[in-house]
PDB file of C-alpha atoms in Angstrom:
ATOM      1  CA  MET X   1     132.685  34.159 143.500  1.00  0.00           C
ATOM      2  CA  VAL X   2     130.589  31.754 145.587  1.00  0.00           C
ATOM      3  CA  THR X   3     127.614  32.248 143.243  1.00  0.00           C
ATOM      4  CA  SER X   4     129.775  31.484 140.194  1.00  0.00           C
ATOM      5  CA  LEU X   5     131.124  28.314 141.785  1.00  0.00           C
ATOM      6  CA  ALA X   6     127.590  27.192 142.637  1.00  0.00           C
ATOM      7  CA  LYS X   7     126.470  27.693 139.008  1.00  0.00           C
ATOM      8  CA  LEU X   8     129.491  25.854 137.597  1.00  0.00           C
ATOM      9  CA  PRO X   9     128.137  22.263 138.060  1.00  0.00           C
ATOM     10  CA  GLU X  10     124.903  23.234 136.312  1.00  0.00           C
ATOM     11  CA  ASP X  11     126.757  24.703 133.317  1.00  0.00           C
ATOM     12  CA  PHE X  12     129.027  21.674 133.218  1.00  0.00           C
ATOM     13  CA  ASN X  13     126.061  19.274 133.071  1.00  0.00           C
ATOM     14  CA  SER X  14     124.419  21.300 130.275  1.00  0.00           C
ATOM     15  CA  SER X  15     127.638  21.282 128.262  1.00  0.00           C
ATOM     16  CA  LEU X  16     128.016  17.564 128.841  1.00  0.00           C
ATOM     17  CA  ASP X  17     124.527  16.895 127.445  1.00  0.00           C
ATOM     18  CA  ALA X  18     125.286  19.015 124.381  1.00  0.00           C
ATOM     19  CA  LEU X  19     128.543  17.119 123.799  1.00  0.00           C
ATOM     20  CA  LYS X  20     126.678  13.798 124.008  1.00  0.00           C
ATOM     21  CA  VAL X  21     124.216  14.969 121.334  1.00  0.00           C
ATOM     22  CA  ILE X  22     127.078  16.070 119.077  1.00  0.00           C
ATOM     23  CA  ASN X  23     128.912  12.769 119.639  1.00  0.00           C
ATOM     24  CA  ASP X  24     125.804  10.702 118.813  1.00  0.00           C
ATOM     25  CA  SER X  25     125.274  12.729 115.633  1.00  0.00           C
ATOM     26  CA  GLN X  26     128.893  12.225 114.562  1.00  0.00           C
ATOM     27  CA  GLN X  27     128.690   8.478 115.187  1.00  0.00           C
ATOM     28  CA  THR X  28     125.516   8.274 113.065  1.00  0.00           C
ATOM     29  CA  GLN X  29     127.207  10.181 110.255  1.00  0.00           C
ATOM     30  CA  THR X  30     130.294   7.953 110.554  1.00  0.00           C
ATOM     31  CA  ARG X  31     128.181   4.807 110.207  1.00  0.00           C
ATOM     32  CA  ALA X  32     126.239   6.250 107.239  1.00  0.00           C
ATOM     33  CA  PHE X  33     129.298   7.546 105.369  1.00  0.00           C
ATOM     34  CA  PRO X  34     130.602   4.180 104.027  1.00  0.00           C
ATOM     35  CA  GLU X  35     127.197   3.383 102.519  1.00  0.00           C
ATOM     36  CA  PHE X  36     126.983   6.858 100.973  1.00  0.00           C
ATOM     37  CA  GLU X  37     130.527   6.510  99.664  1.00  0.00           C
ATOM     38  CA  SER X  38     129.617   3.122  98.143  1.00  0.00           C
ATOM     39  CA  ILE X  39     126.597   4.623  96.363  1.00  0.00           C
ATOM     40  CA  VAL X  40     128.671   7.483  94.937  1.00  0.00           C
ATOM     41  CA  HIS X  41     131.326   5.015  93.762  1.00  0.00           C
ATOM     42  CA  GLU X  42     128.636   2.874  92.068  1.00  0.00           C
ATOM     43  CA  VAL X  43     127.172   5.899  90.262  1.00  0.00           C
ATOM     44  CA  VAL X  44     130.616   6.959  89.023  1.00  0.00           C
ATOM     45  CA  GLU X  45     131.398   3.374  87.941  1.00  0.00           C
ATOM     46  CA  ARG X  46     128.161   3.045  85.952  1.00  0.00           C
ATOM     47  CA  GLN X  47     128.767   6.446  84.354  1.00  0.00           C
ATOM     48  CA  SER X  48     132.230   5.351  83.204  1.00  0.00           C
ATOM     49  CA  ARG X  49     130.792   2.166  81.603  1.00  0.00           C
ATOM     50  CA  LYS X  50     127.758   3.682  79.859  1.00  0.00           C
ATOM     51  CA  ASN X  51     129.472   3.842  76.420  1.00  0.00           C
ATOM     52  CA  ASN X  52     130.803   0.265  76.640  1.00  0.00           C
ATOM     53  CA  LEU X  53     129.487  -2.881  74.963  1.00  0.00           C
ATOM     54  CA  ILE X  54     130.550  -6.443  75.827  1.00  0.00           C
ATOM     55  CA  ILE X  55     130.609  -9.166  73.133  1.00  0.00           C
ATOM     56  CA  PHE X  56     130.731 -12.811  74.222  1.00  0.00           C
ATOM     57  CA  GLY X  57     131.630 -15.804  72.038  1.00  0.00           C
ATOM     58  CA  VAL X  58     134.022 -14.272  69.477  1.00  0.00           C
ATOM     59  CA  ALA X  59     136.783 -16.799  68.705  1.00  0.00           C
ATOM     60  CA  GLU X  60     140.328 -15.964  69.839  1.00  0.00           C
ATOM     61  CA  GLN X  61     142.953 -15.076  67.237  1.00  0.00           C
ATOM     62  CA  PRO X  62     145.917 -17.426  66.668  1.00  0.00           C
ATOM     63  CA  SER X  63     148.796 -16.849  69.091  1.00  0.00           C
ATOM     64  CA  ASN X  64     151.449 -16.870  66.351  1.00  0.00           C
ATOM     65  CA  ILE X  65     150.417 -13.571  64.732  1.00  0.00           C
ATOM     66  CA  THR X  66     151.473 -10.052  65.667  1.00  0.00           C
ATOM     67  CA  SER X  67     149.521  -7.862  68.050  1.00  0.00           C
ATOM     68  CA  ALA X  68     148.675  -5.437  65.223  1.00  0.00           C
ATOM     69  CA  GLN X  69     147.397  -8.264  63.005  1.00  0.00           C
ATOM     70  CA  ARG X  70     145.394  -9.685  65.917  1.00  0.00           C
ATOM     71  CA  ASN X  71     143.808  -6.289  66.562  1.00  0.00           C
ATOM     72  CA  GLN X  72     143.009  -5.815  62.868  1.00  0.00           C
ATOM     73  CA  ASN X  73     141.396  -9.271  62.611  1.00  0.00           C
ATOM     74  CA  GLU X  74     139.290  -8.677  65.699  1.00  0.00           C
ATOM     75  CA  HIS X  75     138.078  -5.353  64.280  1.00  0.00           C
ATOM     76  CA  ILE X  76     137.011  -7.217  61.126  1.00  0.00           C
ATOM     77  CA  ASP X  77     135.209  -9.869  63.197  1.00  0.00           C
ATOM     78  CA  VAL X  78     133.401  -7.232  65.272  1.00  0.00           C
ATOM     79  CA  ASP X  79     132.421  -5.208  62.179  1.00  0.00           C
ATOM     80  CA  THR X  80     130.935  -8.350  60.614  1.00  0.00           C
ATOM     81  CA  ILE X  81     129.002  -9.194  63.793  1.00  0.00           C
ATOM     82  CA  LEU X  82     127.623  -5.661  64.152  1.00  0.00           C
ATOM     83  CA  ASN X  83     126.625  -5.663  60.480  1.00  0.00           C
ATOM     84  CA  ALA X  84     124.726  -8.940  61.027  1.00  0.00           C
ATOM     85  CA  ALA X  85     122.921  -7.427  64.026  1.00  0.00           C
ATOM     86  CA  ILE X  86     122.177  -3.960  62.632  1.00  0.00           C
ATOM     87  CA  SER X  87     122.974  -3.365  58.978  1.00  0.00           C
ATOM     88  CA  THR X  88     121.345   0.081  58.702  1.00  0.00           C
ATOM     89  CA  SER X  89     123.732   2.026  60.945  1.00  0.00           C
ATOM     90  CA  GLN X  90     126.978   1.039  62.640  1.00  0.00           C
ATOM     91  CA  PRO X  91     129.363   2.929  64.928  1.00  0.00           C
ATOM     92  CA  SER X  92     131.895   4.779  62.805  1.00  0.00           C
ATOM     93  CA  ASN X  93     134.659   4.597  65.396  1.00  0.00           C
ATOM     94  CA  TYR X  94     135.255   2.436  68.451  1.00  0.00           C
ATOM     95  CA  LYS X  95     138.049   0.924  70.543  1.00  0.00           C
ATOM     96  CA  LEU X  96     138.204  -2.732  71.534  1.00  0.00           C
ATOM     97  CA  HIS X  97     140.215  -5.051  73.738  1.00  0.00           C
ATOM     98  CA  ARG X  98     139.893  -8.520  75.245  1.00  0.00           C
ATOM     99  CA  LEU X  99     138.992  -8.788  78.932  1.00  0.00           C
ATOM    100  CA  GLY X 100     141.316 -10.960  81.031  1.00  0.00           C
ATOM    101  CA  ARG X 101     144.629 -12.724  80.424  1.00  0.00           C
ATOM    102  CA  PHE X 102     144.878 -15.161  77.507  1.00  0.00           C
ATOM    103  CA  ASN X 103     144.961 -18.826  78.554  1.00  0.00           C
ATOM    104  CA  PRO X 104     145.552 -21.326  75.710  1.00  0.00           C
ATOM    105  CA  SER X 105     144.012 -24.152  77.763  1.00  0.00           C
ATOM    106  CA  ASN X 106     140.718 -22.280  78.118  1.00  0.00           C
ATOM    107  CA  THR X 107     138.229 -23.322  75.422  1.00  0.00           C
ATOM    108  CA  ARG X 108     135.905 -20.400  76.120  1.00  0.00           C
ATOM    109  CA  PRO X 109     137.052 -17.193  74.345  1.00  0.00           C
ATOM    110  CA  ARG X 110     137.541 -14.059  76.420  1.00  0.00           C
ATOM    111  CA  PRO X 111     134.852 -11.352  76.089  1.00  0.00           C
ATOM    112  CA  ILE X 112     135.594  -8.313  73.945  1.00  0.00           C
ATOM    113  CA  LYS X 113     134.884  -4.860  75.331  1.00  0.00           C
ATOM    114  CA  LEU X 114     133.971  -2.120  72.838  1.00  0.00           C
ATOM    115  CA  VAL X 115     134.211   1.549  73.808  1.00  0.00           C
ATOM    116  CA  LEU X 116     131.760   3.404  71.536  1.00  0.00           C
ATOM    117  CA  GLY X 117     131.354   7.096  70.861  1.00  0.00           C
ATOM    118  CA  ASN X 118     128.165   7.611  72.878  1.00  0.00           C
ATOM    119  CA  GLU X 119     125.529   5.810  74.937  1.00  0.00           C
ATOM    120  CA  SER X 120     122.846   5.900  72.220  1.00  0.00           C
ATOM    121  CA  GLU X 121     124.979   3.682  69.941  1.00  0.00           C
ATOM    122  CA  VAL X 122     125.141   1.067  72.719  1.00  0.00           C
ATOM    123  CA  HIS X 123     121.336   1.087  73.154  1.00  0.00           C
ATOM    124  CA  GLU X 124     120.775   0.865  69.384  1.00  0.00           C
ATOM    125  CA  ILE X 125     123.061  -2.182  69.002  1.00  0.00           C
ATOM    126  CA  ILE X 126     121.575  -3.965  72.047  1.00  0.00           C
ATOM    127  CA  ARG X 127     118.069  -3.313  70.664  1.00  0.00           C
ATOM    128  CA  HIS X 128     118.983  -5.237  67.470  1.00  0.00           C
ATOM    129  CA  ALA X 129     121.034  -7.981  69.196  1.00  0.00           C
ATOM    130  CA  LYS X 130     118.093 -10.396  68.852  1.00  0.00           C
ATOM    131  CA  ASN X 131     118.811 -10.554  65.092  1.00  0.00           C
ATOM    132  CA  LEU X 132     121.887 -12.685  65.843  1.00  0.00           C
ATOM    133  CA  LYS X 133     119.768 -15.510  67.325  1.00  0.00           C
ATOM    134  CA  ASN X 134     118.412 -16.384  63.879  1.00  0.00           C
ATOM    135  CA  HIS X 135     121.766 -15.929  62.125  1.00  0.00           C
ATOM    136  CA  GLY X 136     123.416 -19.109  60.897  1.00  0.00           C
ATOM    137  CA  THR X 137     126.971 -18.021  61.694  1.00  0.00           C
ATOM    138  CA  TYR X 138     126.593 -15.777  64.751  1.00  0.00           C
ATOM    139  CA  ASN X 139     123.720 -17.382  66.672  1.00  0.00           C
ATOM    140  CA  THR X 140     126.138 -18.171  69.560  1.00  0.00           C
ATOM    141  CA  ILE X 141     127.313 -14.557  69.886  1.00  0.00           C
ATOM    142  CA  ARG X 142     125.835 -12.580  72.789  1.00  0.00           C
ATOM    143  CA  LEU X 143     125.870  -8.788  73.271  1.00  0.00           C
ATOM    144  CA  SER X 144     125.512  -7.134  76.664  1.00  0.00           C
ATOM    145  CA  TYR X 145     125.838  -3.840  78.501  1.00  0.00           C
ATOM    146  CA  ASP X 146     129.021  -3.375  80.560  1.00  0.00           C
ATOM    147  CA  ARG X 147     127.571  -4.095  84.019  1.00  0.00           C
ATOM    148  CA  THR X 148     129.293  -3.182  87.285  1.00  0.00           C
ATOM    149  CA  PRO X 149     130.066  -5.964  89.822  1.00  0.00           C
ATOM    150  CA  ARG X 150     127.251  -4.613  91.993  1.00  0.00           C
ATOM    151  CA  GLU X 151     124.772  -4.844  89.093  1.00  0.00           C
ATOM    152  CA  LEU X 152     125.907  -8.386  88.248  1.00  0.00           C
ATOM    153  CA  GLN X 153     125.532  -9.424  91.881  1.00  0.00           C
ATOM    154  CA  ARG X 154     122.086  -7.860  91.951  1.00  0.00           C
ATOM    155  CA  PHE X 155     121.079  -9.866  88.861  1.00  0.00           C
ATOM    156  CA  LYS X 156     122.430 -13.054  90.462  1.00  0.00           C
ATOM    157  CA  ASP X 157     120.481 -12.349  93.653  1.00  0.00           C
ATOM    158  CA  LEU X 158     117.299 -11.712  91.678  1.00  0.00           C
ATOM    159  CA  LYS X 159     117.843 -14.877  89.644  1.00  0.00           C
ATOM    160  CA  ARG X 160     118.395 -16.885  92.838  1.00  0.00           C
ATOM    161  CA  PHE X 161     115.305 -15.294  94.394  1.00  0.00           C
ATOM    162  CA  PHE X 162     113.073 -16.091  91.408  1.00  0.00           C
ATOM    163  CA  PHE X 163     114.371 -19.660  91.136  1.00  0.00           C
ATOM    164  CA  GLY X 164     113.636 -20.110  94.842  1.00  0.00           C
ATOM    165  CA  LEU X 165     110.219 -18.566  94.366  1.00  0.00           C
ATOM    166  CA  ILE X 166     109.470 -20.881  91.430  1.00  0.00           C
ATOM    167  CA  ALA X 167     110.577 -23.916  93.461  1.00  0.00           C
ATOM    168  CA  SER X 168     108.392 -22.801  96.361  1.00  0.00           C
ATOM    169  CA  LEU X 169     105.423 -22.274  94.066  1.00  0.00           C
ATOM    170  CA  ARG X 170     106.019 -25.669  92.468  1.00  0.00           C
ATOM    171  CA  ASN X 171     105.952 -27.339  95.892  1.00  0.00           C
ATOM    172  CA  GLU X 172     102.804 -25.440  96.817  1.00  0.00           C
ATOM    173  CA  MET X 173     101.200 -26.481  93.533  1.00  0.00           C
ATOM    174  CA  VAL X 174     102.043 -30.154  94.144  1.00  0.00           C
ATOM    175  CA  THR X 175     100.536 -29.935  97.627  1.00  0.00           C
ATOM    176  CA  SER X 176      97.493 -28.072  96.334  1.00  0.00           C
ATOM    177  CA  LEU X 177      96.977 -30.572  93.511  1.00  0.00           C
ATOM    178  CA  ALA X 178      97.121 -33.468  95.963  1.00  0.00           C
ATOM    179  CA  LYS X 179      94.521 -31.792  98.159  1.00  0.00           C
ATOM    180  CA  LEU X 180      92.455 -30.900  95.120  1.00  0.00           C
ATOM    181  CA  ARG X 181      92.441 -34.533  94.011  1.00  0.00           C
ATOM    182  CA  GLU X 182      91.302 -35.557  97.477  1.00  0.00           C
ATOM    183  CA  ASP X 183      88.563 -32.914  97.532  1.00  0.00           C
ATOM    184  CA  PHE X 184      87.481 -33.902  94.042  1.00  0.00           C
ATOM    185  CA  ASN X 185      87.120 -37.558  94.957  1.00  0.00           C
ATOM    186  CA  SER X 186      85.146 -36.732  98.093  1.00  0.00           C
ATOM    187  CA  SER X 187      82.868 -34.334  96.176  1.00  0.00           C
ATOM    188  CA  LEU X 188      82.181 -36.591  93.202  1.00  0.00           C
ATOM    189  CA  ASP X 189      78.667 -37.477  94.351  1.00  0.00           C
ATOM    190  CA  ALA X 190      77.822 -33.791  94.785  1.00  0.00           C
ATOM    191  CA  LEU X 191      79.101 -33.082  91.271  1.00  0.00           C
ATOM    192  CA  LYS X 192      76.880 -35.837  89.893  1.00  0.00           C
ATOM    193  CA  VAL X 193      73.862 -34.208  91.544  1.00  0.00           C
ATOM    194  CA  ILE X 194      74.853 -30.832  90.072  1.00  0.00           C
ATOM    195  CA  ASN X 195      75.356 -32.452  86.665  1.00  0.00           C
ATOM    196  CA  ASP X 196      71.870 -33.981  86.771  1.00  0.00           C
ATOM    197  CA  SER X 197      70.447 -30.576  87.688  1.00  0.00           C
ATOM    198  CA  GLN X 198      72.338 -28.911  84.848  1.00  0.00           C
ATOM    199  CA  GLN X 199      71.051 -31.490  82.365  1.00  0.00           C
ATOM    200  CA  THR X 200      67.510 -30.658  83.461  1.00  0.00           C
ATOM    201  CA  GLN X 201      68.214 -26.957  82.967  1.00  0.00           C
ATOM    202  CA  THR X 202      69.819 -27.682  79.589  1.00  0.00           C
ATOM    203  CA  ARG X 203      66.685 -29.443  78.393  1.00  0.00           C
ATOM    204  CA  ALA X 204      64.592 -26.443  79.470  1.00  0.00           C
ATOM    205  CA  PHE X 205      66.962 -23.846  77.998  1.00  0.00           C
ATOM    206  CA  PRO X 206      65.944 -24.133  74.290  1.00  0.00           C
ATOM    207  CA  GLU X 207      62.336 -23.247  75.156  1.00  0.00           C
ATOM    208  CA  PHE X 208      63.488 -20.308  77.278  1.00  0.00           C
ATOM    209  CA  GLU X 209      65.835 -19.189  74.493  1.00  0.00           C
ATOM    210  CA  SER X 210      62.965 -19.410  72.009  1.00  0.00           C
ATOM    211  CA  ILE X 211      60.791 -17.205  74.227  1.00  0.00           C
ATOM    212  CA  VAL X 212      63.539 -14.599  74.592  1.00  0.00           C
ATOM    213  CA  HIS X 213      64.114 -14.616  70.819  1.00  0.00           C
ATOM    214  CA  GLU X 214      60.377 -14.132  70.244  1.00  0.00           C
ATOM    215  CA  VAL X 215      60.248 -11.160  72.648  1.00  0.00           C
ATOM    216  CA  VAL X 216      63.239  -9.526  70.928  1.00  0.00           C
ATOM    217  CA  GLU X 217      61.723 -10.201  67.489  1.00  0.00           C
ATOM    218  CA  ARG X 218      58.403  -8.633  68.442  1.00  0.00           C
ATOM    219  CA  GLN X 219      60.196  -5.630  69.912  1.00  0.00           C
ATOM    220  CA  SER X 220      62.106  -5.105  66.644  1.00  0.00           C
ATOM    221  CA  ARG X 221      58.837  -5.178  64.623  1.00  0.00           C
ATOM    222  CA  LYS X 222      56.650  -2.967  66.835  1.00  0.00           C
ATOM    223  CA  ASN X 223      57.094   0.147  64.650  1.00  0.00           C
ATOM    224  CA  ASN X 224      56.397  -1.748  61.394  1.00  0.00           C
ATOM    225  CA  LEU X 225      53.208  -1.792  59.303  1.00  0.00           C
ATOM    226  CA  ILE X 226      52.486  -4.252  56.448  1.00  0.00           C
ATOM    227  CA  ILE X 227      50.348  -3.184  53.463  1.00  0.00           C
ATOM    228  CA  PHE X 228      48.922  -5.900  51.196  1.00  0.00           C
ATOM    229  CA  GLY X 229      47.498  -5.395  47.701  1.00  0.00           C
ATOM    230  CA  VAL X 230      49.442  -2.365  46.430  1.00  0.00           C
ATOM    231  CA  ALA X 231      50.135  -2.862  42.709  1.00  0.00           C
ATOM    232  CA  GLU X 232      53.737  -3.379  41.603  1.00  0.00           C
ATOM    233  CA  GLN X 233      55.510  -0.628  39.680  1.00  0.00           C
ATOM    234  CA  PRO X 234      56.531  -1.201  36.040  1.00  0.00           C
ATOM    235  CA  SER X 235      59.863  -2.982  35.671  1.00  0.00           C
ATOM    236  CA  ASN X 236      61.169  -0.546  33.031  1.00  0.00           C
ATOM    237  CA  ILE X 237      61.551   2.464  35.366  1.00  0.00           C
ATOM    238  CA  THR X 238      64.500   3.365  37.569  1.00  0.00           C
ATOM    239  CA  SER X 239      64.807   2.308  41.194  1.00  0.00           C
ATOM    240  CA  ALA X 240      64.499   5.932  42.349  1.00  0.00           C
ATOM    241  CA  GLN X 241      61.335   6.477  40.284  1.00  0.00           C
ATOM    242  CA  ARG X 242      59.877   3.197  41.564  1.00  0.00           C
ATOM    243  CA  ASN X 243      60.548   4.236  45.176  1.00  0.00           C
ATOM    244  CA  GLN X 244      59.026   7.676  44.600  1.00  0.00           C
ATOM    245  CA  ASN X 245      55.876   6.199  43.005  1.00  0.00           C
ATOM    246  CA  GLU X 246      55.415   3.731  45.859  1.00  0.00           C
ATOM    247  CA  HIS X 247      55.705   6.546  48.411  1.00  0.00           C
ATOM    248  CA  ILE X 248      52.950   8.393  46.523  1.00  0.00           C
ATOM    249  CA  ASP X 249      50.755   5.262  46.490  1.00  0.00           C
ATOM    250  CA  VAL X 250      51.273   4.673  50.219  1.00  0.00           C
ATOM    251  CA  ASP X 251      50.608   8.335  51.084  1.00  0.00           C
ATOM    252  CA  THR X 252      47.316   8.151  49.143  1.00  0.00           C
ATOM    253  CA  ILE X 253      46.289   4.911  50.886  1.00  0.00           C
ATOM    254  CA  LEU X 254      47.103   6.262  54.352  1.00  0.00           C
ATOM    255  CA  ASN X 255      45.198   9.465  53.560  1.00  0.00           C
ATOM    256  CA  ALA X 256      42.175   7.384  52.550  1.00  0.00           C
ATOM    257  CA  ALA X 257      42.369   5.438  55.825  1.00  0.00           C
ATOM    258  CA  ILE X 258      43.097   8.303  58.219  1.00  0.00           C
ATOM    259  CA  SER X 259      42.900  11.796  56.777  1.00  0.00           C
ATOM    260  CA  THR X 260      43.264  13.658  60.079  1.00  0.00           C
ATOM    261  CA  SER X 261      46.870  12.705  60.849  1.00  0.00           C
ATOM    262  CA  GLN X 262      49.478  10.792  58.888  1.00  0.00           C
ATOM    263  CA  PRO X 263      53.086   9.792  59.682  1.00  0.00           C
ATOM    264  CA  SER X 264      55.410  12.585  58.630  1.00  0.00           C
ATOM    265  CA  ASN X 265      58.330  10.303  57.911  1.00  0.00           C
ATOM    266  CA  TYR X 266      58.691   6.587  57.216  1.00  0.00           C
ATOM    267  CA  LYS X 267      60.772   4.084  55.284  1.00  0.00           C
ATOM    268  CA  LEU X 268      59.313   1.449  52.961  1.00  0.00           C
ATOM    269  CA  HIS X 269      60.397  -1.543  50.927  1.00  0.00           C
ATOM    270  CA  ARG X 270      58.815  -4.532  49.201  1.00  0.00           C
ATOM    271  CA  LEU X 271      59.055  -7.918  50.922  1.00  0.00           C
ATOM    272  CA  GLY X 272      60.457 -10.741  48.802  1.00  0.00           C
ATOM    273  CA  ARG X 273      62.036 -10.948  45.356  1.00  0.00           C
ATOM    274  CA  PHE X 274      60.101  -9.592  42.347  1.00  0.00           C
ATOM    275  CA  ASN X 275      58.594 -12.302  40.099  1.00  0.00           C
ATOM    276  CA  PRO X 276      56.931 -11.008  36.878  1.00  0.00           C
ATOM    277  CA  SER X 277      54.864 -14.203  36.567  1.00  0.00           C
ATOM    278  CA  ASN X 278      53.285 -13.652  39.990  1.00  0.00           C
ATOM    279  CA  THR X 279      49.932 -11.861  39.732  1.00  0.00           C
ATOM    280  CA  ARG X 280      49.785 -11.081  43.443  1.00  0.00           C
ATOM    281  CA  PRO X 281      51.852  -7.977  44.359  1.00  0.00           C
ATOM    282  CA  ARG X 282      54.448  -8.274  47.078  1.00  0.00           C
ATOM    283  CA  PRO X 283      53.569  -6.739  50.474  1.00  0.00           C
ATOM    284  CA  ILE X 284      55.061  -3.383  51.406  1.00  0.00           C
ATOM    285  CA  LYS X 285      56.671  -2.955  54.834  1.00  0.00           C
ATOM    286  CA  LEU X 286      56.590   0.522  56.397  1.00  0.00           C
ATOM    287  CA  VAL X 287      58.955   1.421  59.229  1.00  0.00           C
ATOM    288  CA  LEU X 288      57.271   4.257  61.141  1.00  0.00           C
ATOM    289  CA  GLY X 289      58.630   6.607  63.758  1.00  0.00           C
ATOM    290  CA  ASN X 290      56.933   5.016  66.770  1.00  0.00           C
ATOM    291  CA  GLU X 291      54.481   2.311  67.834  1.00  0.00           C
ATOM    292  CA  SER X 292      51.574   4.692  68.466  1.00  0.00           C
ATOM    293  CA  GLU X 293      51.483   5.671  64.770  1.00  0.00           C
ATOM    294  CA  VAL X 294      51.093   1.976  63.850  1.00  0.00           C
ATOM    295  CA  HIS X 295      48.161   1.531  66.280  1.00  0.00           C
ATOM    296  CA  GLU X 296      46.490   4.722  65.019  1.00  0.00           C
ATOM    297  CA  ILE X 297      46.638   3.628  61.356  1.00  0.00           C
ATOM    298  CA  ILE X 298      45.442   0.062  62.118  1.00  0.00           C
ATOM    299  CA  ARG X 299      42.530   1.513  64.133  1.00  0.00           C
ATOM    300  CA  HIS X 300      41.343   3.416  61.014  1.00  0.00           C
ATOM    301  CA  ALA X 301      42.143   0.623  58.497  1.00  0.00           C
ATOM    302  CA  LYS X 302      38.424  -0.316  58.375  1.00  0.00           C
ATOM    303  CA  ASN X 303      37.783   2.928  56.443  1.00  0.00           C
ATOM    304  CA  LEU X 304      39.405   1.316  53.392  1.00  0.00           C
ATOM    305  CA  LYS X 305      36.710  -1.384  53.190  1.00  0.00           C
ATOM    306  CA  ASN X 306      34.124   1.192  52.116  1.00  0.00           C
ATOM    307  CA  HIS X 307      36.509   3.012  49.766  1.00  0.00           C
ATOM    308  CA  GLY X 308      35.822   2.531  46.076  1.00  0.00           C
ATOM    309  CA  THR X 309      39.479   2.471  45.003  1.00  0.00           C
ATOM    310  CA  TYR X 310      41.272   0.867  47.964  1.00  0.00           C
ATOM    311  CA  ASN X 311      38.729  -1.656  49.245  1.00  0.00           C
ATOM    312  CA  THR X 312      41.141  -4.502  48.316  1.00  0.00           C
ATOM    313  CA  ILE X 313      44.012  -3.002  50.326  1.00  0.00           C
ATOM    314  CA  ARG X 314      44.680  -4.611  53.703  1.00  0.00           C
ATOM    315  CA  LEU X 315      46.769  -3.190  56.571  1.00  0.00           C
ATOM    316  CA  SER X 316      48.340  -5.391  59.240  1.00  0.00           C
ATOM    317  CA  TYR X 317      50.817  -5.406  62.099  1.00  0.00           C
ATOM    318  CA  ASP X 318      54.219  -6.917  61.307  1.00  0.00           C
ATOM    319  CA  ARG X 319      53.658 -10.293  62.976  1.00  0.00           C
ATOM    320  CA  THR X 320      56.442 -12.742  63.846  1.00  0.00           C
ATOM    321  CA  PRO X 321      56.362 -16.251  62.316  1.00  0.00           C
ATOM    322  CA  ARG X 322      55.384 -17.629  65.733  1.00  0.00           C
ATOM    323  CA  LEU X 323      52.288 -15.392  65.860  1.00  0.00           C
TER     324      LEU X 323
END
């Protein structure tokens, strides 16, 4: 009995700590519940509005007609507006009603809410709503999703935030421009020095550009070989026959110059336009596989000087105009 009484305060303290933990947890849940409840309510609200479409700017019907006639006229107006926005497909069935109480002193017509068959019809109409902007009759009509108050407030907050951001940026730009003008005026002498330096470089640039162009031009011609003195082919044969004959002539000339090794593959064409009154044949340009083949043929070109048939043929590198 004494032992149990001695242990009682210890058990009581342990239980008290456990109760404090439970109480803190319940208070946290109690504070979090309203926010959770608000989120659930917002989700349900958006779900209930997903098939709705709001139309702004449709004129009110006269007050002296019946409710049925008013409803019929507004259906006709809405059908015409939807046809102007999207003529290919329109909702086959929908419900409509005006939002708010009618006030004859209010010049702005009340919005019309349409309840469509499904969400995809809403998206399709909104996607084509831009067509109304260029319409002569309905360019003041605006179509919108049915937003919840929380969504509308969010849009207002974002709009206010961006307007504030734009104003802040505008002020920063004005300040920056003023400082930039000051820096520009103080640095004008330095800019003049830079400008003088650039003018010097500009005068030197054409020569540098010419050198670069020459290097590129020589690089593009390094695999080329020019043959002078090869007789022209008759003009009354086909282009294919002419090309074949010239390949045979070139092969024979190269074999006479260097019989040990010849280029296995090359392209050739005559330089310049054919002129039948010109007694001097046009040069032939060969495009070989690599530069070493060109050097090898040029090195043996002297063999043609002692050749009975081809001693008037001359071989040369493909030089640039500058060379």
